[in-house]
Short mmCIF file of C-alpha atoms in Angstrom, two decimals:
data_model
loop_
_atom_site.label_atom_id
_atom_site.label_comp_id
_atom_site.label_asym_id
_atom_site.label_seq_id
_atom_site.Cartn_x
_atom_site.Cartn_y
_atom_site.Cartn_z
CA MET A 11 -90.71 201.90 -68.47
CA ILE A 12 -86.94 201.27 -67.77
CA ASN A 13 -87.83 198.37 -65.49
CA ASN A 14 -89.91 196.79 -68.34
CA ILE A 15 -87.16 197.12 -70.85
CA PHE A 16 -84.69 195.78 -68.32
CA ASN A 17 -86.85 192.78 -67.48
CA LYS A 18 -87.54 192.10 -71.18
CA ASN A 19 -83.80 192.20 -71.86
CA ILE A 20 -83.18 189.65 -69.23
CA PHE A 21 -86.08 187.48 -70.20
CA LEU A 22 -84.89 187.26 -73.96
CA LYS A 23 -81.37 186.44 -72.89
CA ILE A 24 -82.62 183.62 -70.67
CA ILE A 25 -84.70 182.24 -73.49
CA PHE A 26 -81.79 182.48 -75.77
CA ALA A 27 -79.48 180.63 -73.47
CA ILE A 28 -82.03 177.86 -72.93
CA LEU A 29 -82.46 177.37 -76.63
CA THR A 30 -78.68 177.60 -77.38
CA VAL A 31 -77.42 174.19 -78.56
CA ALA A 32 -74.68 172.85 -76.42
CA ILE A 33 -71.61 170.98 -77.93
CA ILE A 34 -70.25 168.15 -75.96
CA LEU A 35 -68.04 165.20 -76.54
CA VAL A 36 -70.08 162.08 -75.93
CA TYR A 37 -69.27 158.49 -75.75
CA VAL A 38 -71.38 156.30 -77.88
CA GLU A 39 -72.04 152.71 -76.93
CA ASN A 40 -72.58 150.45 -79.92
CA ASP A 41 -74.21 147.14 -79.20
CA THR A 42 -73.04 145.48 -82.46
CA THR A 43 -69.34 145.98 -81.91
CA SER A 44 -66.75 146.11 -79.12
CA LYS A 45 -65.06 149.08 -80.65
CA GLN A 46 -65.62 152.36 -78.78
CA LYS A 47 -65.93 155.56 -80.75
CA THR A 48 -66.02 159.15 -79.89
CA TYR A 49 -68.14 161.66 -81.82
CA LEU A 50 -68.90 165.31 -81.79
CA PHE A 51 -72.60 165.94 -81.36
CA TYR A 52 -75.08 168.84 -81.11
CA VAL A 53 -77.18 167.84 -78.02
CA SER A 54 -79.84 169.43 -76.08
CA ASN A 55 -81.22 168.29 -72.71
CA GLU A 56 -83.56 165.84 -74.48
CA SER A 57 -80.54 163.99 -76.07
CA TYR A 58 -79.28 162.97 -72.71
CA LYS A 59 -82.40 160.62 -72.69
CA SER A 60 -80.98 158.54 -75.53
CA PRO A 61 -80.34 154.97 -74.29
CA ASN A 62 -77.22 154.73 -76.57
CA ILE A 63 -75.45 158.02 -75.41
CA VAL A 64 -73.50 158.26 -72.26
CA ILE A 65 -71.70 161.38 -71.11
CA LYS A 66 -68.02 160.75 -70.47
CA SER A 67 -65.57 163.26 -69.39
CA ASN A 68 -61.83 162.38 -69.84
CA PRO A 69 -59.63 164.35 -67.36
CA PRO A 70 -56.44 165.83 -68.82
CA LYS A 71 -53.31 163.82 -68.37
CA LEU A 72 -49.83 165.31 -68.74
CA VAL A 73 -47.39 162.79 -70.29
CA SER A 74 -44.51 164.95 -71.42
CA THR A 75 -43.61 168.17 -73.26
CA VAL A 76 -43.14 167.15 -76.80
CA LEU A 77 -42.38 170.46 -78.54
CA VAL A 78 -41.11 173.99 -77.20
CA PRO A 79 -41.32 177.19 -79.24
CA ASN A 80 -37.57 177.75 -79.45
CA TYR A 81 -37.39 179.57 -82.84
CA ASP A 82 -37.97 183.09 -83.90
CA TRP A 83 -41.04 182.15 -85.97
CA GLU A 84 -42.50 180.50 -82.86
CA ARG A 85 -41.62 183.16 -80.37
CA SER A 86 -45.11 184.01 -79.33
CA GLY A 87 -46.03 180.41 -78.73
CA PHE A 88 -48.12 177.71 -80.31
CA GLY A 89 -51.75 177.93 -81.47
CA TYR A 90 -54.01 175.47 -83.05
CA LEU A 91 -52.99 171.85 -83.52
CA THR A 92 -53.79 169.14 -85.94
CA VAL A 93 -52.53 165.52 -85.46
CA LEU A 94 -52.85 162.79 -88.12
CA ASP A 95 -52.06 159.08 -87.56
CA GLU A 96 -50.22 157.82 -90.51
CA GLY A 97 -49.43 154.36 -89.09
CA ASP A 98 -45.70 154.35 -89.03
CA HIS A 99 -45.48 158.09 -87.81
CA VAL A 100 -47.66 160.91 -86.73
CA LYS A 101 -47.97 164.29 -88.49
CA LEU A 102 -48.32 167.36 -86.32
CA TYR A 103 -49.41 170.70 -87.83
CA TYR A 104 -49.47 173.63 -85.46
CA THR A 105 -49.81 177.44 -85.86
CA CYS A 106 -47.54 180.09 -84.23
CA HIS A 107 -46.46 183.56 -84.46
CA GLY A 108 -43.23 185.44 -84.34
CA GLU A 109 -42.45 188.29 -82.01
CA SER A 110 -44.62 190.82 -83.98
CA ARG A 111 -47.63 188.40 -84.24
CA LYS A 112 -48.54 190.03 -87.48
CA ASP A 113 -48.10 186.87 -89.61
CA LEU A 114 -49.63 183.48 -88.83
CA ASN A 115 -47.27 180.55 -89.51
CA LEU A 116 -48.55 176.91 -90.12
CA CYS A 117 -45.64 174.55 -89.26
CA TYR A 118 -45.05 170.93 -89.69
CA ALA A 119 -43.42 168.32 -87.50
CA LYS A 120 -43.62 164.53 -87.27
CA SER A 121 -42.82 161.74 -84.67
CA ILE A 122 -42.60 158.02 -84.67
CA ASP A 123 -43.19 157.50 -80.94
CA LEU A 124 -45.49 160.57 -79.88
CA THR A 125 -42.74 161.71 -77.60
CA ASN A 126 -40.05 163.10 -79.77
CA PHE A 127 -41.21 165.46 -82.60
CA GLU A 128 -38.96 166.54 -85.39
CA ARG A 129 -39.62 169.77 -87.24
CA VAL A 130 -39.56 169.02 -91.09
CA ILE A 131 -37.61 171.86 -92.54
CA GLN A 132 -39.07 172.91 -95.83
CA ASN A 133 -36.78 175.41 -97.38
CA GLY A 134 -33.37 175.11 -95.52
CA GLU A 135 -34.60 177.67 -93.03
CA ASN A 136 -37.79 176.57 -91.10
CA ASN A 137 -40.66 174.29 -91.08
CA ILE A 138 -43.31 176.86 -92.21
CA ILE A 139 -45.71 175.54 -94.84
CA ASP A 140 -46.06 178.01 -97.67
CA ILE A 141 -49.77 179.04 -97.61
CA ASP A 142 -51.46 182.42 -97.07
CA ILE A 143 -53.83 182.31 -94.09
CA THR A 144 -54.51 184.53 -90.96
CA ASP A 145 -56.29 182.02 -88.95
CA GLY A 146 -57.07 178.26 -88.44
CA GLY A 147 -55.10 175.85 -90.60
CA GLY A 148 -56.82 172.53 -90.13
CA VAL A 149 -55.22 169.53 -92.12
CA PHE A 150 -57.39 166.45 -93.18
CA ARG A 151 -57.09 163.38 -95.36
CA LEU A 152 -58.90 163.31 -98.78
CA GLY A 153 -61.79 160.93 -98.87
CA ASN A 154 -63.74 158.83 -101.35
CA GLY A 155 -60.65 156.68 -102.24
CA GLU A 156 -58.42 159.67 -103.14
CA ASP A 157 -54.82 159.89 -101.80
CA GLY A 158 -53.62 163.17 -100.32
CA TYR A 159 -54.44 165.96 -97.98
CA GLY A 160 -56.64 168.92 -97.75
CA LEU A 161 -56.21 172.13 -95.58
CA LEU A 162 -58.85 174.56 -94.48
CA GLY A 163 -57.73 177.98 -93.47
CA THR A 164 -59.04 181.48 -93.01
CA LEU A 165 -58.05 184.76 -94.69
CA TYR A 166 -59.45 188.05 -93.87
CA ASN A 167 -61.29 189.64 -96.90
CA SER A 168 -60.77 193.48 -96.46
CA GLU A 169 -63.12 194.16 -99.45
CA LYS A 170 -66.03 192.20 -98.10
CA ALA A 171 -65.04 192.78 -94.49
CA ARG A 172 -65.35 189.07 -93.62
CA TRP A 173 -63.14 186.16 -93.05
CA ASP A 174 -63.05 183.80 -96.14
CA GLN A 175 -62.39 180.13 -95.93
CA ARG A 176 -59.61 178.92 -98.20
CA ILE A 177 -59.17 175.31 -99.22
CA TYR A 178 -55.81 173.84 -100.15
CA LYS A 179 -54.81 170.45 -101.61
CA SER A 180 -51.58 168.47 -101.43
CA SER A 181 -50.31 165.17 -102.44
CA ASP A 182 -47.73 164.76 -99.62
CA GLY A 183 -49.09 166.96 -96.78
CA VAL A 184 -46.26 169.51 -97.17
CA LYS A 185 -46.79 171.38 -100.34
CA PHE A 186 -50.30 172.68 -100.64
CA ASP A 187 -51.96 174.32 -103.65
CA LEU A 188 -54.78 176.83 -103.25
CA MET A 189 -58.03 175.32 -104.82
CA ASN A 190 -60.78 177.81 -103.57
CA SER A 191 -60.25 181.07 -102.09
CA SER A 192 -63.79 181.61 -100.87
CA LEU A 193 -65.18 178.23 -99.96
CA ILE A 194 -68.04 179.15 -97.67
CA PRO A 195 -69.86 182.60 -98.11
CA PHE A 196 -70.34 183.66 -94.63
CA THR A 197 -68.10 184.86 -91.74
CA ILE A 198 -66.12 182.08 -89.93
CA ASP A 199 -63.00 182.47 -87.81
CA SER A 200 -60.77 180.40 -85.61
CA HIS A 201 -59.64 176.79 -86.16
CA ASN A 202 -62.26 174.77 -88.14
CA ILE A 203 -62.53 171.11 -88.43
CA ILE A 204 -63.32 169.14 -91.61
CA PHE A 205 -63.19 165.51 -92.42
CA TYR A 206 -64.54 162.92 -94.93
CA ASP A 207 -67.56 161.06 -93.51
CA GLU A 208 -67.72 157.63 -95.11
CA LYS A 209 -71.23 157.14 -93.74
CA ILE A 210 -72.73 159.95 -95.99
CA ASN A 211 -69.88 160.05 -98.60
CA LYS A 212 -69.34 163.79 -98.00
CA TYR A 213 -66.99 166.20 -96.34
CA VAL A 214 -68.34 167.49 -92.97
CA ALA A 215 -67.06 170.67 -91.55
CA TYR A 216 -67.61 172.01 -88.07
CA LEU A 217 -67.16 175.74 -88.03
CA ARG A 218 -66.95 178.60 -85.48
CA SER A 219 -69.36 180.95 -87.37
CA TRP A 220 -70.81 184.43 -86.50
CA ASN A 221 -74.60 184.60 -86.55
CA TYR A 222 -76.92 187.57 -86.30
CA TYR A 223 -79.79 187.60 -83.76
CA PRO A 224 -81.79 190.82 -84.24
CA LEU A 225 -84.25 189.96 -81.37
CA LEU A 226 -81.49 190.24 -78.73
CA ILE A 227 -81.38 193.46 -76.78
CA GLY A 228 -77.98 194.91 -76.10
CA PRO A 229 -74.81 196.04 -77.65
CA ASP A 230 -73.87 192.81 -79.20
CA LYS A 231 -76.15 191.13 -81.76
CA TYR A 232 -73.55 188.93 -83.38
CA TYR A 233 -72.65 185.76 -81.62
CA ARG A 234 -70.13 182.97 -82.04
CA THR A 235 -71.97 179.76 -82.77
CA VAL A 236 -71.12 176.36 -84.15
CA SER A 237 -72.29 175.48 -87.69
CA ARG A 238 -72.23 172.26 -89.57
CA VAL A 239 -71.70 172.20 -93.27
CA GLU A 240 -71.72 169.17 -95.64
CA LEU A 241 -69.70 169.31 -98.92
CA SER A 242 -69.67 166.90 -101.74
CA ASN A 243 -66.39 168.30 -103.12
CA PRO A 244 -64.79 171.32 -101.30
CA PHE A 245 -62.14 171.63 -104.00
#
């Protein structure tokens, strides 16, 4: 009896592992243009057979240290990063914690050469952006011809016992206004990516979500997965 349950447990986990969709960065060869583009795809083993998809792994390359956590509000080190190319300069958004690690700070710096980054002081004291989130903090450009920036962050909702996705909007990428305090009605954590896809004229978000798999045997039935959400207007 015990052996049968044990074998069934292993079998179900193997099946789940086989069916789990992998996420990889792939290099797409486009015959109609010489430009090379990198996309994030959901792929399975069958996707490798596509004639226009070639797996390409870029090894890490250390150029230089561009920012060091020297201040009290950065004392526990840096977390998630977002980099936006503005043409004549680069915006860098990064999360960090102070010594207590109780509060998450989203900070802003910029650079004109990708080597020297300058913290943009907001209130005469630090470069912390005034928003209320406990995780994430991805900044993106607005789409559909609209100027400005958006910000997708996470705040824990104690009443509903879940992580709510908050969406902010800004005209300058510095001062953000809360537009929606519960954008997506299911549990998501970590740093989530959102951008405007001109091909479908919608915002696309890749999210680290938690999903329930009741058929799995074992102490954990909730698993971190990657979800894709399309939004006509997240605001």
